Short mmCIF file of N, CA and C in Angstrom, two decimals:
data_model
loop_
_atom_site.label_atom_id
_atom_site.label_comp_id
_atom_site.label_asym_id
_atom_site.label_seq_id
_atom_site.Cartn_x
_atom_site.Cartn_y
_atom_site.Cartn_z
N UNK I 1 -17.59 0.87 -36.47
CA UNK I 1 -16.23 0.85 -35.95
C UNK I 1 -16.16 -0.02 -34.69
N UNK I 2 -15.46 -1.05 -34.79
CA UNK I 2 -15.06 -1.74 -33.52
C UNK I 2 -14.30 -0.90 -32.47
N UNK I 3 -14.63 -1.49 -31.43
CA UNK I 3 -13.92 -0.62 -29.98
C UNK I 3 -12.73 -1.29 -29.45
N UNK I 4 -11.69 -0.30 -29.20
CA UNK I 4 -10.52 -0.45 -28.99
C UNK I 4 -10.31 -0.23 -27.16
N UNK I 5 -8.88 -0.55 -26.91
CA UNK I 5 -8.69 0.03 -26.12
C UNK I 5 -7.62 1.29 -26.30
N UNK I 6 -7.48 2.64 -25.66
CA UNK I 6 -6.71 3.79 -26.53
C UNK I 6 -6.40 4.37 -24.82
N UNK I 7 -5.29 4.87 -25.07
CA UNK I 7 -4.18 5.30 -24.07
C UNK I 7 -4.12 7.18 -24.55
N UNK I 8 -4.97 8.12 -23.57
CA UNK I 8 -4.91 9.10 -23.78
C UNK I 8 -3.87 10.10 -23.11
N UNK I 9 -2.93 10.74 -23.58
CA UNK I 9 -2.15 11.81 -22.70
C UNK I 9 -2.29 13.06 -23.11
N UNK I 10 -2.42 13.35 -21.81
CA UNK I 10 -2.90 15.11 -21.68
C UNK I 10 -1.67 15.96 -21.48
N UNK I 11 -1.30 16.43 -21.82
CA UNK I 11 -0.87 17.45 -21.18
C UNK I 11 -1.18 18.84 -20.51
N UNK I 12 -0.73 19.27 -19.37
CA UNK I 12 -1.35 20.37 -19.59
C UNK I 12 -1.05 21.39 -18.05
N UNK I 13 -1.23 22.53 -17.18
CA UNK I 13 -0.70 23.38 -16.54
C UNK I 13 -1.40 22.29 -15.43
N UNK I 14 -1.25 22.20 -14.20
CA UNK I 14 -1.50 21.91 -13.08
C UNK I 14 -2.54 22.64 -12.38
N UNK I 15 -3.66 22.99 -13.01
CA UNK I 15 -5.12 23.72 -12.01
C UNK I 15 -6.09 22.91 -11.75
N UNK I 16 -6.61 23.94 -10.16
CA UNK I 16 -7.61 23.12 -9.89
C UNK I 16 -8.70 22.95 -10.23
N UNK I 17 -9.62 21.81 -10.55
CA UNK I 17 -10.85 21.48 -11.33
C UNK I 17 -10.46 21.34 -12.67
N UNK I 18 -9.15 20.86 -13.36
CA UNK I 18 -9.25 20.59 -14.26
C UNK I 18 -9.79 18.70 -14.52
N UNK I 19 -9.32 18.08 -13.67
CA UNK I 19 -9.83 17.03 -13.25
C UNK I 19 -11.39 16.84 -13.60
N UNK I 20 -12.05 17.39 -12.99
CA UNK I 20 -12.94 17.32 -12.98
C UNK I 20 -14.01 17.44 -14.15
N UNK I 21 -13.23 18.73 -15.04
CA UNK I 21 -13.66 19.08 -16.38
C UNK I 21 -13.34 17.57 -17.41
N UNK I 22 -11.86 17.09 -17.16
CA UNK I 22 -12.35 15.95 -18.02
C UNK I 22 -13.32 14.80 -17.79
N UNK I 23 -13.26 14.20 -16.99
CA UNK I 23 -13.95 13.72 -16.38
C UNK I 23 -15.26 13.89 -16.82
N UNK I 24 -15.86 14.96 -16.80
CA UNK I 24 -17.20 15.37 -16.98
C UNK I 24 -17.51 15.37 -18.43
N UNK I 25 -16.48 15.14 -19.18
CA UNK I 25 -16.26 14.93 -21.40
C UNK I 25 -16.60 13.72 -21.60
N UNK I 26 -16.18 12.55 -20.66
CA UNK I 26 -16.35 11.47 -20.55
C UNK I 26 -17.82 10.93 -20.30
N UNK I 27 -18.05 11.44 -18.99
CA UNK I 27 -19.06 11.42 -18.32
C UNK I 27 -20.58 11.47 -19.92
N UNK I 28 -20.62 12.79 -20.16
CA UNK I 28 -21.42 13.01 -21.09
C UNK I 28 -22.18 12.17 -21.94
N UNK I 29 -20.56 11.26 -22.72
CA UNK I 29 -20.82 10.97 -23.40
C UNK I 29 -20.82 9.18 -22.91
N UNK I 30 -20.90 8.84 -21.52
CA UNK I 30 -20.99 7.78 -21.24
C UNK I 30 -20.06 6.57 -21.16
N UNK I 31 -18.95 7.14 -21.15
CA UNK I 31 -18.01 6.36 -21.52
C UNK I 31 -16.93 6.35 -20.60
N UNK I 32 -16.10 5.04 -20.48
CA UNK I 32 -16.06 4.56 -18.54
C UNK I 32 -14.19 4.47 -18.94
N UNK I 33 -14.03 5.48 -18.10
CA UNK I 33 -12.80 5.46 -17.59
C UNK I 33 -12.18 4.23 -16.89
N UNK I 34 -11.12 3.49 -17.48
CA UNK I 34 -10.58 2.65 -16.91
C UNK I 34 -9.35 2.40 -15.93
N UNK I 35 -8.93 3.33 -16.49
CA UNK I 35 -7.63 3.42 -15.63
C UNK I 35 -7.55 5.29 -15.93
N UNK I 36 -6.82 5.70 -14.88
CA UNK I 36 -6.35 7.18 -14.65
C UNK I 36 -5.03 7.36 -13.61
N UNK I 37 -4.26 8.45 -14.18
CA UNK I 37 -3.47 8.25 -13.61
C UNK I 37 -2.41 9.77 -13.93
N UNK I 38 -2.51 10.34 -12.80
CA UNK I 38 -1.98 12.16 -13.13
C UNK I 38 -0.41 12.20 -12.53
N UNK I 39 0.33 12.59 -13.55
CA UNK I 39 1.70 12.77 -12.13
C UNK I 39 2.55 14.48 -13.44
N UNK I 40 3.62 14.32 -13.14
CA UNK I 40 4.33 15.33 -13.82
C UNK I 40 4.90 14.60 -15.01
N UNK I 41 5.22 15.58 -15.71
CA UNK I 41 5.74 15.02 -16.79
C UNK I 41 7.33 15.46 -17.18
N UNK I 42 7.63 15.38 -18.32
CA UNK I 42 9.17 15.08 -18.98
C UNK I 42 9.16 17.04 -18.98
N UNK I 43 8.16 17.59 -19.18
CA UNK I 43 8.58 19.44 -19.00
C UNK I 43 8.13 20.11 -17.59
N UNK I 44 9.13 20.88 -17.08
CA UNK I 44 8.82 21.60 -15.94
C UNK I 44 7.76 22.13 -16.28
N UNK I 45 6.81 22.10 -14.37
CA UNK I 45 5.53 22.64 -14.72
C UNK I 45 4.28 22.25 -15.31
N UNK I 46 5.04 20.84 -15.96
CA UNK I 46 3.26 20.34 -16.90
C UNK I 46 3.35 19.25 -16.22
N UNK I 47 1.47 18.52 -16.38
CA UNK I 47 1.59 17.52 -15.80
C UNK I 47 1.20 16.84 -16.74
N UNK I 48 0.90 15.36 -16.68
CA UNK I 48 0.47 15.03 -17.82
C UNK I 48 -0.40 13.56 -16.91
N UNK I 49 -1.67 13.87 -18.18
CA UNK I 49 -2.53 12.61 -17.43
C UNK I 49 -2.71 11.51 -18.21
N UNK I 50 -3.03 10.23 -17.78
CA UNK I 50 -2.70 8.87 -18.45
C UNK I 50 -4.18 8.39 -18.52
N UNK I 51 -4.92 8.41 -19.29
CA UNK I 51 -6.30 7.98 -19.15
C UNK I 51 -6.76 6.92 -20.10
N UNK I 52 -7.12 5.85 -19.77
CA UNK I 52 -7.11 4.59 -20.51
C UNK I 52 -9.18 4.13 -20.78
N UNK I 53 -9.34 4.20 -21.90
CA UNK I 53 -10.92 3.73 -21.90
C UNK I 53 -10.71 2.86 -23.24
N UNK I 54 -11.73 2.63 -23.25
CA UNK I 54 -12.30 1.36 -24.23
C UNK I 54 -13.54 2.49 -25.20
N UNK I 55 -13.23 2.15 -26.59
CA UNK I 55 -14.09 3.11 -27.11
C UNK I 55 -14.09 3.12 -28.85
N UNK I 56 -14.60 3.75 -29.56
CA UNK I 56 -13.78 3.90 -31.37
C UNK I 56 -13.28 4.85 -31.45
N UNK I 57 -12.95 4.63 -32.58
CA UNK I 57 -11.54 5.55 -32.88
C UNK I 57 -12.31 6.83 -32.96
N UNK I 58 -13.68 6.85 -33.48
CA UNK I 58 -14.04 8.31 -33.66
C UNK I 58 -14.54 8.99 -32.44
N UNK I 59 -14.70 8.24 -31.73
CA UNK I 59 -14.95 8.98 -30.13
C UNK I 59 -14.20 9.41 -29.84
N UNK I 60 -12.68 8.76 -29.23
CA UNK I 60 -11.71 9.06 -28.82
C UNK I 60 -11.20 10.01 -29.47
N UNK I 61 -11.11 10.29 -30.74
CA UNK I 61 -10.67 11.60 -31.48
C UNK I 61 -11.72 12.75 -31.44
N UNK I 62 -12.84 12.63 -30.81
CA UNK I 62 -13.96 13.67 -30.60
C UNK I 62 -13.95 14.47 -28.88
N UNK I 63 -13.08 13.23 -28.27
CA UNK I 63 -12.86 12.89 -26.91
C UNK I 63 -11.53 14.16 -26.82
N UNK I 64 -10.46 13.57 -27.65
CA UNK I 64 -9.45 14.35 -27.24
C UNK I 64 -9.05 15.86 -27.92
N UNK I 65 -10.24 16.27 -28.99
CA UNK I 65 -10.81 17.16 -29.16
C UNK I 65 -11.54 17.89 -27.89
N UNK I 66 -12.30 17.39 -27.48
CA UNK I 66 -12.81 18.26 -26.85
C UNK I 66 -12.20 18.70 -25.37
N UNK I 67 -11.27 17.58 -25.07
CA UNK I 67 -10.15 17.68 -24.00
C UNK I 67 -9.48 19.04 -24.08
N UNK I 68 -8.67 18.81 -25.31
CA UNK I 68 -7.88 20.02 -25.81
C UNK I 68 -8.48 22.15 -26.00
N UNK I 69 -10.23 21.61 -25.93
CA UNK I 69 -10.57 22.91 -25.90
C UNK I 69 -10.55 23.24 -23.90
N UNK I 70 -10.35 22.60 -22.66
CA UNK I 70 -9.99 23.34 -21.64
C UNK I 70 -8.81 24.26 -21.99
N UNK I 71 -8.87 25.21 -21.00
CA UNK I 71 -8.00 26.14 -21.37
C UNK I 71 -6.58 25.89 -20.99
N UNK I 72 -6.50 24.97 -19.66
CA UNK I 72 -5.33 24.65 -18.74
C UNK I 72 -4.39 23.44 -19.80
N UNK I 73 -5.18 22.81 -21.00
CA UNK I 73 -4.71 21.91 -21.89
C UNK I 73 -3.97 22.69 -22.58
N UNK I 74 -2.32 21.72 -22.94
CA UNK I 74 -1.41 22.32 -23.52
C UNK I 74 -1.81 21.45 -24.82
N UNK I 75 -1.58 19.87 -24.75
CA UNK I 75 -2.01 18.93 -25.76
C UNK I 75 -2.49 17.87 -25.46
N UNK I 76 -3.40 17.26 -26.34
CA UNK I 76 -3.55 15.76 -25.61
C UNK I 76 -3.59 14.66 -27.30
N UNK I 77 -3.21 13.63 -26.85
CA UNK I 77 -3.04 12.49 -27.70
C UNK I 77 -3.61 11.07 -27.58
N UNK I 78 -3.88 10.21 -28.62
CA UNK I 78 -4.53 9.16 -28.28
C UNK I 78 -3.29 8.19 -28.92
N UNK I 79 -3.37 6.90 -28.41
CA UNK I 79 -2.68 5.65 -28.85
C UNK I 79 -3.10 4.60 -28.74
N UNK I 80 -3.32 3.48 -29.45
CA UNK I 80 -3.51 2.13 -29.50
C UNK I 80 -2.79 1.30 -28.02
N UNK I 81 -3.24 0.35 -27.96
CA UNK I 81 -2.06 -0.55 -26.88
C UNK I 81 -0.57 -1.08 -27.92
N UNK I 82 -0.88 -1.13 -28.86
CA UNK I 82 0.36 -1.16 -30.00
C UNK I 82 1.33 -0.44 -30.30
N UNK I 83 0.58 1.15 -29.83
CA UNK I 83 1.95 1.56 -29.82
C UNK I 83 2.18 2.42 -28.51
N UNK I 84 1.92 1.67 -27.73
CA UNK I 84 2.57 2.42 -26.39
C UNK I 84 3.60 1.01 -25.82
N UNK I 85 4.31 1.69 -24.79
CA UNK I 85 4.86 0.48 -24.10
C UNK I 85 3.87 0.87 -22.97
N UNK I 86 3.46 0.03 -21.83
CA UNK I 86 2.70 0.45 -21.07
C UNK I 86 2.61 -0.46 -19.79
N UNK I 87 2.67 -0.06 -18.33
CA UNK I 87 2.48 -1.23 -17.15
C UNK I 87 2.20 -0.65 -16.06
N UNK I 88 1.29 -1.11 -15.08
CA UNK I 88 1.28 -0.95 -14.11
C UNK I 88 1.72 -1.52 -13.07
N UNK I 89 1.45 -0.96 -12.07
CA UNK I 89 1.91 -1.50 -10.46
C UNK I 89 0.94 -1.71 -9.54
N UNK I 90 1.20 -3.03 -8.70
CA UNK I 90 0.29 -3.13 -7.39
C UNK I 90 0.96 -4.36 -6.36
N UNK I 91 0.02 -3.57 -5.28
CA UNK I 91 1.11 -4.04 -4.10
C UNK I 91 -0.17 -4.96 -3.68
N UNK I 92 0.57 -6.14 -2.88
CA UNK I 92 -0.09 -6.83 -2.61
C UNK I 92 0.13 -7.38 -0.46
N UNK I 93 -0.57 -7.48 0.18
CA UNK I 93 -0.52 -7.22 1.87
C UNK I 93 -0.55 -9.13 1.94
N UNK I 94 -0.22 -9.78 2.19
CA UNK I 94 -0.18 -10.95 3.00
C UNK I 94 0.28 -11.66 4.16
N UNK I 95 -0.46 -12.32 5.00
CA UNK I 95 -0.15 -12.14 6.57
C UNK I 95 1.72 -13.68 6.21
N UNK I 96 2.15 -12.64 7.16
CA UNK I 96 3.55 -13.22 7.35
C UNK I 96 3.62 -14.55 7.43
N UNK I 97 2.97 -15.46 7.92
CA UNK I 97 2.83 -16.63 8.26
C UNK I 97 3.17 -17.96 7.13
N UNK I 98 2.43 -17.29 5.76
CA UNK I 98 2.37 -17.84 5.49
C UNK I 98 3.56 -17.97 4.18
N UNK I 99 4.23 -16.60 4.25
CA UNK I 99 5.47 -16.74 3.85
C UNK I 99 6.51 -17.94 4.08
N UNK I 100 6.47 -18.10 5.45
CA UNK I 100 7.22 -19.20 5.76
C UNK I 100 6.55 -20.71 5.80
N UNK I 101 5.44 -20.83 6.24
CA UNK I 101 4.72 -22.20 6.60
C UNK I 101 4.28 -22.64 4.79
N UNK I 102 3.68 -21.52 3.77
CA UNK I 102 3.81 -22.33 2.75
C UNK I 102 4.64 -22.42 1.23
N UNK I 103 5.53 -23.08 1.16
CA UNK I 103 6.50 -22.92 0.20
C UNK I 103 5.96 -22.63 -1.19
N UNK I 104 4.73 -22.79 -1.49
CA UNK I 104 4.24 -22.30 -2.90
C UNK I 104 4.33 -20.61 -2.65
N UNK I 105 3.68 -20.36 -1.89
CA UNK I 105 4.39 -18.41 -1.78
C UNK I 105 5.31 -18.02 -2.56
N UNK I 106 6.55 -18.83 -2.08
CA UNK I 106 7.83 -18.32 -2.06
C UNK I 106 7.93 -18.62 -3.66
N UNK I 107 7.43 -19.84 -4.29
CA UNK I 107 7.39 -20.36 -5.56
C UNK I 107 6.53 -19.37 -6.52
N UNK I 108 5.41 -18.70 -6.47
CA UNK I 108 4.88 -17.80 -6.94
C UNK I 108 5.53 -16.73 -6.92
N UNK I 109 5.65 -16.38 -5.85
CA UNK I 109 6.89 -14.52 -5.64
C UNK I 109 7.83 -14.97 -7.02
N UNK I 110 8.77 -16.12 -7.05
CA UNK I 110 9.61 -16.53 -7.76
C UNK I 110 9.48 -16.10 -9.22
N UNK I 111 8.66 -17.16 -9.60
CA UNK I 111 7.85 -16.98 -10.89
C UNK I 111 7.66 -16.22 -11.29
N UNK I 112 6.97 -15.11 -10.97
CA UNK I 112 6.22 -14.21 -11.28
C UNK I 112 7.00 -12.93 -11.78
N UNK I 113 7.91 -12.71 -11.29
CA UNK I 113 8.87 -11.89 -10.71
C UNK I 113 8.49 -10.45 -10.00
N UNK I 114 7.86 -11.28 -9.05
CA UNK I 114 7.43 -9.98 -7.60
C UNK I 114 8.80 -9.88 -7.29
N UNK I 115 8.34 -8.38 -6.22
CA UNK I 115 9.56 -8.35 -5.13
C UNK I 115 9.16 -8.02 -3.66
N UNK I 116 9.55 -8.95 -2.96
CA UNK I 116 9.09 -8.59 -1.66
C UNK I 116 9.79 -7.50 -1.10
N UNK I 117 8.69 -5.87 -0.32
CA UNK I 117 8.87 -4.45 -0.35
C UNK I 117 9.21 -4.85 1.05
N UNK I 118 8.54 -5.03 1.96
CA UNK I 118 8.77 -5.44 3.29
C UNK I 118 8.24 -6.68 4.11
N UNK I 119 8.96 -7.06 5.25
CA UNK I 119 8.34 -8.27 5.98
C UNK I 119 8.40 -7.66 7.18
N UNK I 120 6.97 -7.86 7.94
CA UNK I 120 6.70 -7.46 9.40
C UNK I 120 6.50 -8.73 9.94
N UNK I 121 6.28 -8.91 11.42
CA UNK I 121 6.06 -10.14 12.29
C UNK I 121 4.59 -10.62 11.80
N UNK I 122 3.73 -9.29 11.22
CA UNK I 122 2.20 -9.41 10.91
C UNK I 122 2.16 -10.06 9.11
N UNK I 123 2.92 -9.13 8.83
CA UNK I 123 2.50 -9.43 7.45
C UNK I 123 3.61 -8.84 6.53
N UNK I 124 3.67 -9.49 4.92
CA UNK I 124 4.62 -9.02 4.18
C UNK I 124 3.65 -8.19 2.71
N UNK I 125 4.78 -7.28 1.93
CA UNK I 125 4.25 -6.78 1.03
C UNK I 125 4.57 -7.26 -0.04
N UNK I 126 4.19 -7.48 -1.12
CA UNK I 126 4.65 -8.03 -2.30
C UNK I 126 4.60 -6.89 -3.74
N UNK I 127 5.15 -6.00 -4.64
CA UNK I 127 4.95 -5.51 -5.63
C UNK I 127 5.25 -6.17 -6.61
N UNK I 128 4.42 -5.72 -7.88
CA UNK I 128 4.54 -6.29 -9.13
C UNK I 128 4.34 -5.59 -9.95
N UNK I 129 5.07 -5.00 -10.65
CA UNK I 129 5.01 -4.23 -12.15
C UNK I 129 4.50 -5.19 -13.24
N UNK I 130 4.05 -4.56 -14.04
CA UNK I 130 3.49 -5.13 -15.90
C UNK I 130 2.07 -5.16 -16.10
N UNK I 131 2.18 -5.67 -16.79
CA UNK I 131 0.78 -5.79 -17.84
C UNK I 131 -0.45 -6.05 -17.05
N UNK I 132 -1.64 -5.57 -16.88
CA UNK I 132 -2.60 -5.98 -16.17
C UNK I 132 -2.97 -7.16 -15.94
N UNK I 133 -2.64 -7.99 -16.89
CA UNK I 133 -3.14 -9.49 -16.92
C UNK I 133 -1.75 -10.34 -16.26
N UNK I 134 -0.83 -9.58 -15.94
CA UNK I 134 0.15 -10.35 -15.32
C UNK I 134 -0.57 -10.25 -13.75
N UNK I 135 -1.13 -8.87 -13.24
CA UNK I 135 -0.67 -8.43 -11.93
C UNK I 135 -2.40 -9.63 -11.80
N UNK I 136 -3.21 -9.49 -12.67
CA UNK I 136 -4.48 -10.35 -12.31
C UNK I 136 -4.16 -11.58 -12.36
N UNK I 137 -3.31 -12.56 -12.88
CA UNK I 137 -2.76 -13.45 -12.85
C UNK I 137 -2.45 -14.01 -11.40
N UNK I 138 -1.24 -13.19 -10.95
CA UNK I 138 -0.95 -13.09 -9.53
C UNK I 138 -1.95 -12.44 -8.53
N UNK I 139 -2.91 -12.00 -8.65
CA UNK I 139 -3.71 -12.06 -7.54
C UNK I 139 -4.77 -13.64 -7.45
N UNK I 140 -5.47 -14.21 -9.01
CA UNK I 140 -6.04 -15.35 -8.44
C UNK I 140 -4.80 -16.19 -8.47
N UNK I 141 -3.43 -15.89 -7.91
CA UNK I 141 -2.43 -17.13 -7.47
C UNK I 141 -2.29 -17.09 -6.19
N UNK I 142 -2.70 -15.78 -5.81
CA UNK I 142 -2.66 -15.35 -4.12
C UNK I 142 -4.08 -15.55 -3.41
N UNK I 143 -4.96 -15.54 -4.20
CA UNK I 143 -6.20 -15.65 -3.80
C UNK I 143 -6.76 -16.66 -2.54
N UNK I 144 -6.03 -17.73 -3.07
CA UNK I 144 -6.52 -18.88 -1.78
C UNK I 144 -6.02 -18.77 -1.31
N UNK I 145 -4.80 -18.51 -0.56
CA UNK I 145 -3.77 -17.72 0.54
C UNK I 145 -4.60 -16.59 1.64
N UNK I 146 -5.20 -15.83 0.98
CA UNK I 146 -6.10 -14.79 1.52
C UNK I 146 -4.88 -13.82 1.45
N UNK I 147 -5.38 -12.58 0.84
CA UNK I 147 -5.12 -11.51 0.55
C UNK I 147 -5.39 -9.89 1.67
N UNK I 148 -4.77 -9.98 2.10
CA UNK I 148 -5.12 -8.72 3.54
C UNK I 148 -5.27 -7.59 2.85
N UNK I 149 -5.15 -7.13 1.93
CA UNK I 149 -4.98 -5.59 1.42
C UNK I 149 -4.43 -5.71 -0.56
N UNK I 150 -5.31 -5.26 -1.20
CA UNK I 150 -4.48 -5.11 -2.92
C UNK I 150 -4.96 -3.42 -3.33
N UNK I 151 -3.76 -3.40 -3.86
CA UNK I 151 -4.04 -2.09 -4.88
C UNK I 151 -3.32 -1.90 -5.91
N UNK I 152 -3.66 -1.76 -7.02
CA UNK I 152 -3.14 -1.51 -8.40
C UNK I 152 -3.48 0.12 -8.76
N UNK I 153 -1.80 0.31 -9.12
CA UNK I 153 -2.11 1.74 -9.74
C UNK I 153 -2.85 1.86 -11.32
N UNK I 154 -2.84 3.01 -11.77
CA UNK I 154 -3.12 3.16 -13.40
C UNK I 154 -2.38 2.90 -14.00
N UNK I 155 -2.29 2.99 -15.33
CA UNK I 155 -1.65 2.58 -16.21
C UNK I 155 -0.64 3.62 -16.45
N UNK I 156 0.57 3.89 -16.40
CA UNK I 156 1.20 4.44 -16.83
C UNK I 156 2.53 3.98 -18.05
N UNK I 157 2.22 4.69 -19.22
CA UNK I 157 2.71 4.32 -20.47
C UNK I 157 3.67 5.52 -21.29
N UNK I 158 4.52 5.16 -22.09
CA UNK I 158 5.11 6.56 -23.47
C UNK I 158 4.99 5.62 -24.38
N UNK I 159 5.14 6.60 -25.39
CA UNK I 159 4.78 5.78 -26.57
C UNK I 159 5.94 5.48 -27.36
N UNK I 160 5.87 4.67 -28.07
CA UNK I 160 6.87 4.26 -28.95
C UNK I 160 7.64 5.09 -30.42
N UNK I 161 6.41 5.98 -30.53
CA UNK I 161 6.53 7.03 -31.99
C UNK I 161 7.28 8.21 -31.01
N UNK I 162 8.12 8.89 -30.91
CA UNK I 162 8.68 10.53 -30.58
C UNK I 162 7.73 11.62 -30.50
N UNK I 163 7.13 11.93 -29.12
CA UNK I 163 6.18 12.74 -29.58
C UNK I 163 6.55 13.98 -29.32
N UNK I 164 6.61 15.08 -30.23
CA UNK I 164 7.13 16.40 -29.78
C UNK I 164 6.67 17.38 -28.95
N UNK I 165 6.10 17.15 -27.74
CA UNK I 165 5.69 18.17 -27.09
C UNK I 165 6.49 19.01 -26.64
N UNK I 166 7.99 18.60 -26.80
CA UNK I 166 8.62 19.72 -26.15
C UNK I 166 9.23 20.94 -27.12
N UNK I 167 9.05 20.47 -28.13
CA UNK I 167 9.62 21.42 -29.16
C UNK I 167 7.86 22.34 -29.47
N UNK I 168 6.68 21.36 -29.45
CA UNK I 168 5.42 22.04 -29.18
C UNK I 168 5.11 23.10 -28.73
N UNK I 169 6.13 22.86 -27.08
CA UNK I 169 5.43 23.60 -26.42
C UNK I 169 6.60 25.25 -26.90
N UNK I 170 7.30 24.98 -27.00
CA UNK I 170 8.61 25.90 -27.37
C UNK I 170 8.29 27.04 -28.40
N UNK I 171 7.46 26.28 -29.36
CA UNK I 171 6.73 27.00 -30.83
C UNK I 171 5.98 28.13 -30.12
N UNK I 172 4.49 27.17 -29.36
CA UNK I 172 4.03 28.00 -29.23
C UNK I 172 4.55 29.27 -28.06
N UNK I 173 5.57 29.39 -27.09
CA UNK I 173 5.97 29.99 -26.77
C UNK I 173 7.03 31.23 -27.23
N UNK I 174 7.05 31.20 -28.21
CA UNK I 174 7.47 31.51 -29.21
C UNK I 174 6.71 33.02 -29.74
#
């Protein structure tokens, strides 16, 4: 089986060390977390985690098996990059100066479609949403400029198919 890249979502109650428990499923079996990314989700109370690896299909389905046996797990799911919509964010720090002194800046911000977050006397911020290879794009465009500060969040994605967790979770409450 060739290796994919697969977009995992968890769902599941908000406790502590659950983190850690996945993490450690991964760990096991050697296999490298690429992106992560925990916030709340579309149901009060659950959160849901965004975990992106590179792997086959039969891992990842052994993976989100064994996810699903923590106890704090409500559900978890795997997806292709095909069928998620999916993008991240990252901000980018560059000293003020050169905002003004060099007009390719301003021509890249353009392009790209950054948005400049703030301008200080020191330095300005630049964000950029999308596709990883956009936001890597725009960093070796910023690169020879010199870069004061970068950070890219995880991937955060839904998928394109309807997934019923909320009627899921309803059943089993039920």
């Amino acid at each position: 089986m060739e290796e994919k890249t697969f977009t995992i979502s968890v769902y599941s109650e908000n406790n502590v060390g659950l983190l850690n428990r996945i993490s450690g499923i991964f760990l096991k079996r050697h296999i490298n977390i690429l992106s992560l990314n925990v916030s709340e989700s579309e149901i009060e109370n659950v959160s849901r985690f965004i975990i992106v690896v590179e792997t086959t299909e039969k891992w990842v389905k052994n993976i989100v098996g064994q996810i699903e046996k923590q106890i704090e797990v409500i559900k978890a799911f795997y997806h292709t990059d095909e069928e998620t919509i999916y993008l991240e964010n990252a901000l980018f720090k560059i000293a003020s100066s050169l905002l003004f002194d060099e007009k390719q800046i301003q021509n890249i911000i353009k392009e790209s479609q950054a948005t400049i977050v703030t301008v200080s006397r020191d330095f300005f911020v630049i964000s950029k949403s999308g596709r990883r290879s956009e936001i890597e794009e725009l960093y070796e465009k910023f690169k020879p400029y010199g870069i004061m500060q970068f950070v890219r969040s995880g991937r955060i994605s839904v998928s394109k198919e309807k997934m019923e967790i909320s009627s899921l979770l309803l059943n089993e409450l039920k």
